[in-house]
Tab-separated table of C-alpha atoms in Angstrom:
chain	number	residue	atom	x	y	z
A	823	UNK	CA	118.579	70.598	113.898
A	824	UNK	CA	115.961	68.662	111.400
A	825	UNK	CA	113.424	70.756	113.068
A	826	UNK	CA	114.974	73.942	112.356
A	827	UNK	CA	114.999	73.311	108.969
A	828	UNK	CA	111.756	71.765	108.991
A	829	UNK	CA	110.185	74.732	110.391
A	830	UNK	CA	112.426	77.414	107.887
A	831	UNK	CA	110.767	75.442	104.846
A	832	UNK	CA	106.986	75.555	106.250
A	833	UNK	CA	107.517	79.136	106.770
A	834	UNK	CA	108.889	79.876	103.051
A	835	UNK	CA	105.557	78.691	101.816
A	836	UNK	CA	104.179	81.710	103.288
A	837	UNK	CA	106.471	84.044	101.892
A	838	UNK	CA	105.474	84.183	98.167
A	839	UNK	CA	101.705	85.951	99.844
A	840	UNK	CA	103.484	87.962	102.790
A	841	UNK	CA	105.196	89.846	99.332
A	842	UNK	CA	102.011	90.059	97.205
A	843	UNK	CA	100.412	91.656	99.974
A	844	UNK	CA	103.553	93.809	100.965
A	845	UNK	CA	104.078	95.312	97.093
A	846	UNK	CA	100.450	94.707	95.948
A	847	UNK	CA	99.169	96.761	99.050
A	848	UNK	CA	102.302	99.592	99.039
A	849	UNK	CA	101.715	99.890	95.542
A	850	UNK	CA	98.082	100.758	95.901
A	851	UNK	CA	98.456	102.857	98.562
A	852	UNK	CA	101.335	105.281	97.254
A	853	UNK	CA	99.005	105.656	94.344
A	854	UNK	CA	95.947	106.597	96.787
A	855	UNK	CA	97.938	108.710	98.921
A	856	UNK	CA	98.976	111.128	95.928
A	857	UNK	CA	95.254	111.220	94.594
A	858	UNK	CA	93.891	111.841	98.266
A	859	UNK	CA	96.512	113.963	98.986
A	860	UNK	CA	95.582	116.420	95.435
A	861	UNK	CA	92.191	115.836	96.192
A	862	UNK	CA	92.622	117.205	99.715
A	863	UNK	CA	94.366	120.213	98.209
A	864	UNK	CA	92.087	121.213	95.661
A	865	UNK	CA	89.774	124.174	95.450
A	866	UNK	CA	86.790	122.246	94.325
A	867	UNK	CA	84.467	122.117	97.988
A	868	UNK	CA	83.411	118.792	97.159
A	869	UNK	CA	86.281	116.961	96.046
A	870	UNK	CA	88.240	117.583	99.111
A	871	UNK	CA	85.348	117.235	101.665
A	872	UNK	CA	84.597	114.211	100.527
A	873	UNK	CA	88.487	112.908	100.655
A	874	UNK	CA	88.438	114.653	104.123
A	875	UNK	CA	85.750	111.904	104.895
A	876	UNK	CA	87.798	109.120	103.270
A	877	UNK	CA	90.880	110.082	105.074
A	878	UNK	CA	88.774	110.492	108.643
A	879	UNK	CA	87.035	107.306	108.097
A	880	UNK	CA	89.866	104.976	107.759
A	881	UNK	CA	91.941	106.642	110.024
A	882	UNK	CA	89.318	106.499	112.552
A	883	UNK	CA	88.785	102.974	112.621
A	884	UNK	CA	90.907	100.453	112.941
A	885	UNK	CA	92.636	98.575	109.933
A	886	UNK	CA	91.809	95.170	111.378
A	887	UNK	CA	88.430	95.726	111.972
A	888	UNK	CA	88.539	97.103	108.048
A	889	UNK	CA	90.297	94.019	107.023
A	890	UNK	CA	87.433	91.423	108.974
A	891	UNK	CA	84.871	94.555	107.121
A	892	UNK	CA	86.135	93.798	103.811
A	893	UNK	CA	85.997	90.217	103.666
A	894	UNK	CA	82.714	89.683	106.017
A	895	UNK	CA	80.510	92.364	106.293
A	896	UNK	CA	81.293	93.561	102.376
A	897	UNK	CA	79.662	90.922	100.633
A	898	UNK	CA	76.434	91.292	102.618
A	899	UNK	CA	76.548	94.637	101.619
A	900	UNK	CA	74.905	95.159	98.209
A	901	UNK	CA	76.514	91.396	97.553
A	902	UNK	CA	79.853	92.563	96.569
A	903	UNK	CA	82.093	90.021	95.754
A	904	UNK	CA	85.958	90.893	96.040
A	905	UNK	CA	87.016	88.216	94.324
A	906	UNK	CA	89.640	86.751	96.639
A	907	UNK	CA	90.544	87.147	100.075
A	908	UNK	CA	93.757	88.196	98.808
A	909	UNK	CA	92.121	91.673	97.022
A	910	UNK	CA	90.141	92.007	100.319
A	911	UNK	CA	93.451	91.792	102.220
A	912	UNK	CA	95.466	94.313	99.914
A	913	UNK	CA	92.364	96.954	99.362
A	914	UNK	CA	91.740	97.310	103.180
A	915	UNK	CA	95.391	97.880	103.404
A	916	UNK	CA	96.308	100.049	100.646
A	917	UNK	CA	93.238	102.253	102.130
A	918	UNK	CA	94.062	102.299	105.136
A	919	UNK	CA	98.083	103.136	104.666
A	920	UNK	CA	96.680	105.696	101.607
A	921	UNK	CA	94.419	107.420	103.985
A	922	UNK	CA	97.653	108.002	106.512
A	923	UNK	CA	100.057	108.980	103.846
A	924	UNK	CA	97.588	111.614	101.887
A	925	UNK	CA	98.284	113.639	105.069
A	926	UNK	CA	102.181	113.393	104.643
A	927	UNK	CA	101.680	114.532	100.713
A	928	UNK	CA	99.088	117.403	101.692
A	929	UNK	CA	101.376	118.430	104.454
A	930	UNK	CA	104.545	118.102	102.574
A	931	UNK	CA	103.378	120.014	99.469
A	932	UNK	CA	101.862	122.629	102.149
A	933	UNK	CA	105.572	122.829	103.619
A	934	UNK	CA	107.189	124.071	100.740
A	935	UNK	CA	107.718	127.486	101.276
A	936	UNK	CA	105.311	130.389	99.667
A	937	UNK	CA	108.202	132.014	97.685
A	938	UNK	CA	108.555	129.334	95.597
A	939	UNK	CA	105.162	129.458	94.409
A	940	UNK	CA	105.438	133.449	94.448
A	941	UNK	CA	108.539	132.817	92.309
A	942	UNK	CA	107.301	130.466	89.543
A	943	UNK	CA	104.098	132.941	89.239
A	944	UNK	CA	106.479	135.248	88.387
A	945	UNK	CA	108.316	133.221	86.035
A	946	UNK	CA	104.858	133.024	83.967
A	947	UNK	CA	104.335	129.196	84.952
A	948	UNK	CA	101.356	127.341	85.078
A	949	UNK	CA	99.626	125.853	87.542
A	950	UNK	CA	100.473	122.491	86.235
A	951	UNK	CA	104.222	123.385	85.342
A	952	UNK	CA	104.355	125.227	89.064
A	953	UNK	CA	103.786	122.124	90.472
A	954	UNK	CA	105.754	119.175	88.196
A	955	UNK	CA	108.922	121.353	88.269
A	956	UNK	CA	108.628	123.902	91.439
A	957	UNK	CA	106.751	122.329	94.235
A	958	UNK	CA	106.508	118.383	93.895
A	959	UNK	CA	110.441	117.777	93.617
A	960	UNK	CA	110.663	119.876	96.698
A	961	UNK	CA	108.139	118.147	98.388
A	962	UNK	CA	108.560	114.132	97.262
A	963	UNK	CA	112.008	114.612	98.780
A	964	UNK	CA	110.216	116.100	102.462
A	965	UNK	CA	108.150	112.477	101.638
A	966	UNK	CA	110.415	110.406	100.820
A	967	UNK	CA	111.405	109.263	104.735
A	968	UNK	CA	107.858	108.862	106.025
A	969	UNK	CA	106.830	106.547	102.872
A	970	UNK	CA	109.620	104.817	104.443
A	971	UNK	CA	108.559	104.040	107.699
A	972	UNK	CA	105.316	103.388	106.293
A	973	UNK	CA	106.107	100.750	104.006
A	974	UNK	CA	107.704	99.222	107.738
A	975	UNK	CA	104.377	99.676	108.997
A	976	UNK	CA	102.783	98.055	105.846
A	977	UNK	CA	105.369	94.961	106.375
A	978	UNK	CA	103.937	94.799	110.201
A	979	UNK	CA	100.186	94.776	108.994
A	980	UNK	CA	100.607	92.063	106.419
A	981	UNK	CA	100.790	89.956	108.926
A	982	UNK	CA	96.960	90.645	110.082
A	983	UNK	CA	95.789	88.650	106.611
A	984	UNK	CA	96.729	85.479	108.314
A	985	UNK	CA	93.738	85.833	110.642
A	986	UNK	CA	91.711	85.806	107.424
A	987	UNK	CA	92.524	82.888	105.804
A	988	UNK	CA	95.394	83.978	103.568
A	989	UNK	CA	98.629	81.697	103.790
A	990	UNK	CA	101.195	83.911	104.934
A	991	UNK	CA	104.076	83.703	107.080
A	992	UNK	CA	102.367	83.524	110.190
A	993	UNK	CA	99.851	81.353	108.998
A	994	UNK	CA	101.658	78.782	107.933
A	995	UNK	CA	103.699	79.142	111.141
A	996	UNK	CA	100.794	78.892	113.335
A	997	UNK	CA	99.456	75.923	111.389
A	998	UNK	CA	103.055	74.469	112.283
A	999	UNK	CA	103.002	75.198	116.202
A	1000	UNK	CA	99.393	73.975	116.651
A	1001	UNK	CA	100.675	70.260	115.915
A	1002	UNK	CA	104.010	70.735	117.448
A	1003	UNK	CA	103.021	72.872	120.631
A	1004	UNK	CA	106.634	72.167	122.354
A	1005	UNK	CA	107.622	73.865	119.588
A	1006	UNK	CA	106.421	77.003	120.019
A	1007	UNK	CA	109.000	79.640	120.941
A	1008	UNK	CA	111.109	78.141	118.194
A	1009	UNK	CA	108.716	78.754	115.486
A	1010	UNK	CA	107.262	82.752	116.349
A	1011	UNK	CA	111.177	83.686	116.892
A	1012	UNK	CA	111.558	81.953	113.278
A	1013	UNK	CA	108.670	84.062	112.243
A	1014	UNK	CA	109.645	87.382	114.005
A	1015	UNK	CA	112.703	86.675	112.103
A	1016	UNK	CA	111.788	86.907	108.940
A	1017	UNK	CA	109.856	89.703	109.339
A	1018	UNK	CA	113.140	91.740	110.877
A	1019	UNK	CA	115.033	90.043	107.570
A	1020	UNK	CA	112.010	91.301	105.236
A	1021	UNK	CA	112.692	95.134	107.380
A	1022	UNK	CA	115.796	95.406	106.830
A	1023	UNK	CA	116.366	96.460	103.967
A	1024	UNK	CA	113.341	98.887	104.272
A	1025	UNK	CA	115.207	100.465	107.161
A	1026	UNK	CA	118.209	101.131	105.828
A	1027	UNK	CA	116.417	102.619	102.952
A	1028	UNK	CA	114.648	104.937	105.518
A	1029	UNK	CA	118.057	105.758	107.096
A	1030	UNK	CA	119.370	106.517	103.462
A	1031	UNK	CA	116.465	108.863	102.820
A	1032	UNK	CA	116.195	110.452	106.158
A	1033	UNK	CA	119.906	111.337	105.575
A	1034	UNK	CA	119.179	113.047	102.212
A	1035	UNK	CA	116.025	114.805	103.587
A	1036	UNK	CA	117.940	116.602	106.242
A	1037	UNK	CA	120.689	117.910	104.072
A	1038	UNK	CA	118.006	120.660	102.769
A	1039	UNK	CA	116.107	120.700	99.058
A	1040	UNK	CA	118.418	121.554	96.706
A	1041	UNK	CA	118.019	120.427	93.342
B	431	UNK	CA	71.469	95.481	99.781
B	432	UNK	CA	71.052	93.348	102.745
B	433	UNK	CA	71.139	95.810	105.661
B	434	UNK	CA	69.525	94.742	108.169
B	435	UNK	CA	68.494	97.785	111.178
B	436	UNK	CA	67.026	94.880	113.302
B	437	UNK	CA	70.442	92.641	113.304
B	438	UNK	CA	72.012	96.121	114.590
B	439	UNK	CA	69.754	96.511	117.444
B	440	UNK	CA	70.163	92.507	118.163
B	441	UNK	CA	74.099	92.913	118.235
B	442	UNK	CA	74.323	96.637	119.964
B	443	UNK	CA	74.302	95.613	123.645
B	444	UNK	CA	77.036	92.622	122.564
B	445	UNK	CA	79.607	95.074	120.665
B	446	UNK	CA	78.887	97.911	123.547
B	447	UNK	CA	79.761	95.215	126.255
B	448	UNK	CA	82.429	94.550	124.218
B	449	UNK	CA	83.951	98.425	123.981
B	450	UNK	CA	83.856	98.579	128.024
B	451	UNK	CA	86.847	95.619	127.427
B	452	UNK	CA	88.669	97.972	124.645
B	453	UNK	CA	88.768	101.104	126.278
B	454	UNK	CA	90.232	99.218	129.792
B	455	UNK	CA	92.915	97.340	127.903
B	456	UNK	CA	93.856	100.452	126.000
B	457	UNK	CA	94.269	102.352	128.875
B	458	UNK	CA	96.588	99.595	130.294
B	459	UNK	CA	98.247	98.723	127.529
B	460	UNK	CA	98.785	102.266	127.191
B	461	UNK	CA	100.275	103.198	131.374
B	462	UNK	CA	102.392	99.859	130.295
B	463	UNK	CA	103.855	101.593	127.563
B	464	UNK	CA	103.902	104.895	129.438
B	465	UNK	CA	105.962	103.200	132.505
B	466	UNK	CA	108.135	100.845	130.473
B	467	UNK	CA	108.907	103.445	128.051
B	468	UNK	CA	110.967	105.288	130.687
B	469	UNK	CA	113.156	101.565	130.873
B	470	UNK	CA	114.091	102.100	127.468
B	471	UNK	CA	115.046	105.577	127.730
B	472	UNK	CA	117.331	105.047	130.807
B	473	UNK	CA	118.903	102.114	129.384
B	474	UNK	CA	119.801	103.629	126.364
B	475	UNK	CA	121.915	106.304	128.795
B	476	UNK	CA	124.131	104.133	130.210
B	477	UNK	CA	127.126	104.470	128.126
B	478	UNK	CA	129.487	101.781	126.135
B	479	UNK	CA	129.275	100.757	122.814
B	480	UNK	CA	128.547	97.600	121.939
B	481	UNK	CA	125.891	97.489	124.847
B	482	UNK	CA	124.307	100.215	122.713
B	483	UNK	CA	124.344	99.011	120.166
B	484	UNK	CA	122.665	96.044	121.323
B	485	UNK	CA	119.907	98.021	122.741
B	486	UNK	CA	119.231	99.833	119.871
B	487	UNK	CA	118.800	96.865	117.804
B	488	UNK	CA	116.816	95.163	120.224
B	489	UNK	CA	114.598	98.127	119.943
B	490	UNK	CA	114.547	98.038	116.009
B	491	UNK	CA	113.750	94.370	116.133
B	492	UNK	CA	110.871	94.977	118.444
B	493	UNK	CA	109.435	98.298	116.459
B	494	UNK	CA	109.594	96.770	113.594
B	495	UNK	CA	108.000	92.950	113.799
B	496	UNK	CA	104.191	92.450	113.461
B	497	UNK	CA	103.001	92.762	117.007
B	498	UNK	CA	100.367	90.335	116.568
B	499	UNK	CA	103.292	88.166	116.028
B	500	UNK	CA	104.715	89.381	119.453
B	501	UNK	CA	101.077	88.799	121.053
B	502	UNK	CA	100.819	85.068	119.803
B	503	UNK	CA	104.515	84.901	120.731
B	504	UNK	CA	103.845	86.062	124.149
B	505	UNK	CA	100.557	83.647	124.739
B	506	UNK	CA	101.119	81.148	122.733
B	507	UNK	CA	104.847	80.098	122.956
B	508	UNK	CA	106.105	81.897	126.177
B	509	UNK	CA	104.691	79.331	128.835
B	510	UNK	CA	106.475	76.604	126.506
B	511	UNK	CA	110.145	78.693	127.187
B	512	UNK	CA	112.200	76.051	129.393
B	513	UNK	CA	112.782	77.229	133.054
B	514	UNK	CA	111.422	80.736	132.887
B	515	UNK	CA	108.018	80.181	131.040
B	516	UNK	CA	104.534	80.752	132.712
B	517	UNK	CA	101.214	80.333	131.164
B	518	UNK	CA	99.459	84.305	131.276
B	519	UNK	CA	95.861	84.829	130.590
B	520	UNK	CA	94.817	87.150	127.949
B	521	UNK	CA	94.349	89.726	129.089
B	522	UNK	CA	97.905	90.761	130.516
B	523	UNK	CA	99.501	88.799	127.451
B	524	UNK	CA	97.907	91.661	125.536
B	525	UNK	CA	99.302	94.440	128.193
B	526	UNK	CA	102.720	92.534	127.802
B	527	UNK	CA	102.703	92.359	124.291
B	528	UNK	CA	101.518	95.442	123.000
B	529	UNK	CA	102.900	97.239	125.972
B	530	UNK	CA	106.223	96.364	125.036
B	531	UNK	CA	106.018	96.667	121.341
B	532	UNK	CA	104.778	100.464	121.909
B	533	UNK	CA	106.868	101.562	124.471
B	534	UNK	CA	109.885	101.418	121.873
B	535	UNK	CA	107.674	104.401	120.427
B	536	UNK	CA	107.383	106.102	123.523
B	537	UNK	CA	110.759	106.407	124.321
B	538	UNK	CA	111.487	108.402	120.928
B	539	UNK	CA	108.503	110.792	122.104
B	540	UNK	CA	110.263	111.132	125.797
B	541	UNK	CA	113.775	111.314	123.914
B	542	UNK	CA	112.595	114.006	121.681
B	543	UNK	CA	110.860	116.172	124.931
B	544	UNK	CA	114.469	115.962	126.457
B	545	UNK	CA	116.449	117.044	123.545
B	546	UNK	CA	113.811	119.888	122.505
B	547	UNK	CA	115.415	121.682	126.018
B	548	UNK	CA	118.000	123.961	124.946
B	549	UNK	CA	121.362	123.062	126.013
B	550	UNK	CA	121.593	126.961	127.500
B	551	UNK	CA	119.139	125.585	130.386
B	552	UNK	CA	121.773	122.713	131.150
B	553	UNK	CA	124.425	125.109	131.878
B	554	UNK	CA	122.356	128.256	133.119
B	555	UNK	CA	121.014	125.802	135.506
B	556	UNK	CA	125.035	124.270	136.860
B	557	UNK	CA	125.871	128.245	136.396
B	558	UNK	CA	122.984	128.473	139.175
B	559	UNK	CA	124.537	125.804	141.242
B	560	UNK	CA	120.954	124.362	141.008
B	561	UNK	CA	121.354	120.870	142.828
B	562	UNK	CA	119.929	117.901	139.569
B	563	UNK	CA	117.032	117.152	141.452
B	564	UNK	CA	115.797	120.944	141.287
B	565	UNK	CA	117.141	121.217	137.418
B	566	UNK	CA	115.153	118.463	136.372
B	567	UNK	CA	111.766	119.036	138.148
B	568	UNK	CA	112.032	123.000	138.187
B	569	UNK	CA	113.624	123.406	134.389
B	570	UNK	CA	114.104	120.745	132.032
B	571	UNK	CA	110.543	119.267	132.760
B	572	UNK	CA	108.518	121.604	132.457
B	573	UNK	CA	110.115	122.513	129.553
B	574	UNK	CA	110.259	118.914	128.235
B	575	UNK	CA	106.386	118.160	128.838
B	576	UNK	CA	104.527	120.031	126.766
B	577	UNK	CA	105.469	119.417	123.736
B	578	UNK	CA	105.093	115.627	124.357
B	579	UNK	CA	101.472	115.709	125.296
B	580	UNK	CA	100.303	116.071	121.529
B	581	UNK	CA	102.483	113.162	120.348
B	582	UNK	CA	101.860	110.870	123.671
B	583	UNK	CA	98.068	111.448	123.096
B	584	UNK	CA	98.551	110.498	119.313
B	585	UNK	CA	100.100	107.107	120.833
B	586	UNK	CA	97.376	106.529	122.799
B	587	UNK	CA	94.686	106.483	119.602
B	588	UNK	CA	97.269	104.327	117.674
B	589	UNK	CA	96.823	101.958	120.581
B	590	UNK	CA	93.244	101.950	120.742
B	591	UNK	CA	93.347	101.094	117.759
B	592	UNK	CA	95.750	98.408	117.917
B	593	UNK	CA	93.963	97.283	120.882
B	594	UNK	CA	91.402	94.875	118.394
B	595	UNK	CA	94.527	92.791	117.507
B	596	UNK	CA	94.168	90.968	121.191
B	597	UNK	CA	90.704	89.724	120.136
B	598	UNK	CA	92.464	87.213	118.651
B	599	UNK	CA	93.948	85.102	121.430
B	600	UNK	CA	90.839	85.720	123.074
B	601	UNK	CA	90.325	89.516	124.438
B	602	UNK	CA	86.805	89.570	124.208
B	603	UNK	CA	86.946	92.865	123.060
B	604	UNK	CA	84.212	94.875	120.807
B	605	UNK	CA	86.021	92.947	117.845
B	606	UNK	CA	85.549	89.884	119.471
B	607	UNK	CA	82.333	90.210	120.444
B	608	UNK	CA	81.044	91.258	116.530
B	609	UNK	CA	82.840	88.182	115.191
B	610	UNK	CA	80.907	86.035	117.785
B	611	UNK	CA	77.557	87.490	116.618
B	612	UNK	CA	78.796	87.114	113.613
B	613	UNK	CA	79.522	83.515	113.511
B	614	UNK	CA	76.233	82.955	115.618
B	615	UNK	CA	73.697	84.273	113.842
B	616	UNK	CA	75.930	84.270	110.134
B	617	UNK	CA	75.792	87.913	110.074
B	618	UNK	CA	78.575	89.699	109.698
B	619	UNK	CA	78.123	93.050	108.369
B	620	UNK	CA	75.849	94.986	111.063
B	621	UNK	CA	78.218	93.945	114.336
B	622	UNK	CA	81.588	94.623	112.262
B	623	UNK	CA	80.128	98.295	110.676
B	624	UNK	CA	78.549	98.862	114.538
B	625	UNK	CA	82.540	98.126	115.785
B	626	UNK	CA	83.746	100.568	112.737
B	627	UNK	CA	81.069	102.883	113.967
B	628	UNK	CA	82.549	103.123	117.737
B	629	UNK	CA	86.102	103.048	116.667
B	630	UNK	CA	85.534	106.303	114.648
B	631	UNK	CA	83.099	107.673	117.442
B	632	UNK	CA	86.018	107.340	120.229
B	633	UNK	CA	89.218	108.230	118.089
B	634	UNK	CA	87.535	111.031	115.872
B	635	UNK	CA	86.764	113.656	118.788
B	636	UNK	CA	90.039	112.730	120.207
B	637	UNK	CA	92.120	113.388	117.264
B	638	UNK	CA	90.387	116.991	116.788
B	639	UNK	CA	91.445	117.374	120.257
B	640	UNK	CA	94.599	116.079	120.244
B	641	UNK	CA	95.445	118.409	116.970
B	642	UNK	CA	93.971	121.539	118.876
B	643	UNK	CA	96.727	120.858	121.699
B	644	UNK	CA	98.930	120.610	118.624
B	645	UNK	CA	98.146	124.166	117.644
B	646	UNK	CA	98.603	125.456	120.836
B	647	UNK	CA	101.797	124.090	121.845
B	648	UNK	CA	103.067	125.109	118.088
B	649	UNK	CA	101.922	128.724	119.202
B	650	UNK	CA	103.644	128.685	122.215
B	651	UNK	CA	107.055	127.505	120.801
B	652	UNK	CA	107.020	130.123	117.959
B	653	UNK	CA	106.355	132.879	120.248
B	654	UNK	CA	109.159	131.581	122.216
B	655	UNK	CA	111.315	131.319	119.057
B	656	UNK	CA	110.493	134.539	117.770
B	657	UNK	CA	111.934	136.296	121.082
B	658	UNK	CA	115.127	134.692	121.504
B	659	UNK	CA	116.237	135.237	117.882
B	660	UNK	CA	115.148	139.157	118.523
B	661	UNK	CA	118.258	140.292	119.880
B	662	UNK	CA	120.249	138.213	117.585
């Protein structure tokens, strides 16, 4: 039973950079989805070719060989200093998760229907007011349940910063099993755990959303 | 900038070694998946409730936990379970884990095939007196197939790109192979942009292709759609 306990308290001292990451990186990423995903929808050629190539790039390759990119190859390159592990750790997510989630906001702006832009033309609106008060409230709510499941996925790849260097859950809880090996199963069903308790709450939220998505748009 | 073109040519036939490793472990991991996914699916048939719902949050536990977690679970603490651990080697710890934690995934995908079948074809097909055998393999399947290819062959990019993950109990995978050039020679950047470089190579084409079948099963199903609402 001391063990137990033992083990619950080395874990907590992960949690405090398992959250940083987990807000710091969702954060960053809702914000780059919504610029991708504008950037991906405007007329300008360049602008969304060269989010196109973002979006490819990142999707293409895998987010832990971006996160070992970030904090080894990037300082070679051009000797770019991150700062911290920890920035490395939330840009290569927040890219990565912004890259996948500019598709759901181009797609889900694409998916409301024509008539309602036909509509607010013909209510004399402007481009801008067409799409704060017509399309986007239409389309956030189409959103709403992916951004969901991605913030679950986002919860699941926090876990990669442990393998560089950053004291997360996992890290501290391998630290913990390498000295008490008997130990083991104990300590990843402790940390698989808290991940599902960390979830949680993110899937009901999902639920809730997915709920409200299917019930139509009506505002 | 400190690029380096010699480095790249030093590291290539490491990291190309390397993605011979990937691509075989994907495509396990991935007929793991494939295979075990069908467990999931049949157990969640079998009726009673609170066997349900223990399935289904089984399921939810598994989908969503880090599955690195479940790989170092899997390797590192399985063979220390009393009476029913063994000791794997890497290589089908990876399968295991990954396998498993993706195959809650594919059961949605074989789910969703099953349910896209209209229930008209159930009962045309008893109507019929068609024996289940015959219903399944003559009308709900190939019914239920195509519309699962797009989304199985997404699953099967996610995967090779999860793939890198087993690098770290000791797949030596491209990933594997860049960080120990990397740590060899203290250079980093060419083997790790050469891994990014045959990551995007291998899943790019794929995903064009995999969103052309896309298109054409979309086709099919609003052609399809567009005729039975006709005579509505």
């Amino acid at each position: 039973m001391n063990e137990l306990g033992e083990i619950l308290f080395v874990l907590l001292k992960g949690l405090k950079i398992t959250l940083i990451i987990l807000v710091g990186s969702a954060v960053l990423a809702y914000i780059i989805a919504f610029i991708a995903g504008f950037c991906r929808l405007s007329t300008n050629i360049f602008l969304s070719k060269f989010t196109g190539f973002y979006v490819e790039v990142f999707r293409g390759t895998s987010l832990i060989v971006q996160l070992f990119w970030f904090s080894y190859a990037l300082p070679g390159l051009f000797g770019i200093q991150l700062g911290s592990d920890l920035w490395a750790g939330i840009l290569a997510i927040s890219l990565n998760y912004g890259a996948y989630m500019s598709e759901i906001v181009r797609g889900s702006i694409l998916s409301v229907s024509k008539g309602q832009t036909e509509a607010a033309i013909a209510l004399n609106m402007s481009r801008f007011q067409r799409m704060r008060l017509v399309i986007l409230p239409q389309a956030v709510k189409m959103m709403l349940p992916e951004f969901g499941n991605y913030l679950i996925h986002m919860l699941k790849a926090t876990s990669l910063v442990s393998l560089i260097g950053l004291t997360d859950i996992l890290y501290y809880g391998d630290i913990y099993r390498s000295t008490h090996l008997s130990l083991a199963p104990t300590v990843y069903i402790f940390v698989l755990v808290f991940y599902f308790i960390l979830a949680l709450p993110l899937i009901g939220i999902t639920r809730k959303f997915e709920r409200s998505a299917r019930k139509g748009v009506a505002n | 900038m400190n690029w380096d073109w010699n480095v790249m040519a030093d590291a290539f036939p490491m990291v190309f070694k390397g993605m011979w490793v990937t691509l075989g472990l994907t495509i396990a991991c991935y007929l793991f998946s494939l295979v075990f996914g069908f467990f999931w699916f049949f157990v969640k048939q079998i009726p009673g409730r609170p066997f349900q719902w223990i399935v289904f949050w089984i399921m939810e536990f598994i989908r969503s936990t880090p599955p690195l977690v479940q790989l170092f679970f899997i390797y590192y603490a399985w063979p220390m379970v009393p009476y029913v651990g063994v000791s794997l080697n890497p290589f089908v710890a990876a399968i295991l884990g990954l396998g498993i934690h993706f195959s809650t995934y594919i059961s949605e995908v074989y789910r969703s095939g099953i349910e896209s079948v209209d229930k008209g074809q159930w009962e045309a097909a008893r109507a019929l007196n068609f024996p289940t055998g015959k219903t399944w393999t003559k009308i709900i399947l190939p019914q239920a197939l195509p519309p699962t290819i797009p989304m199985l062959g997404n699953y099967l990019i996610i995967m090779f790109k999860e793939v890198p993950l087993a690098s770290t109990i000791g797949v030596v995978g491209m990933l594997h192979m860049a960080n120990e050039y990397g740590a060899q020679h203290w250079k980093y950047l060419e083997p790790l942009t050469l891994v990014a470089i045959f990551f995007l190579l291998l899943s790019y084409p794929s995903a064009v292709l995999i969103r052309k079948l896309e298109q054409k099963y979309n086709r099919r199903f609003d052609k399809r759609e567009t005729v039975q609402s006709k005579p509505v």
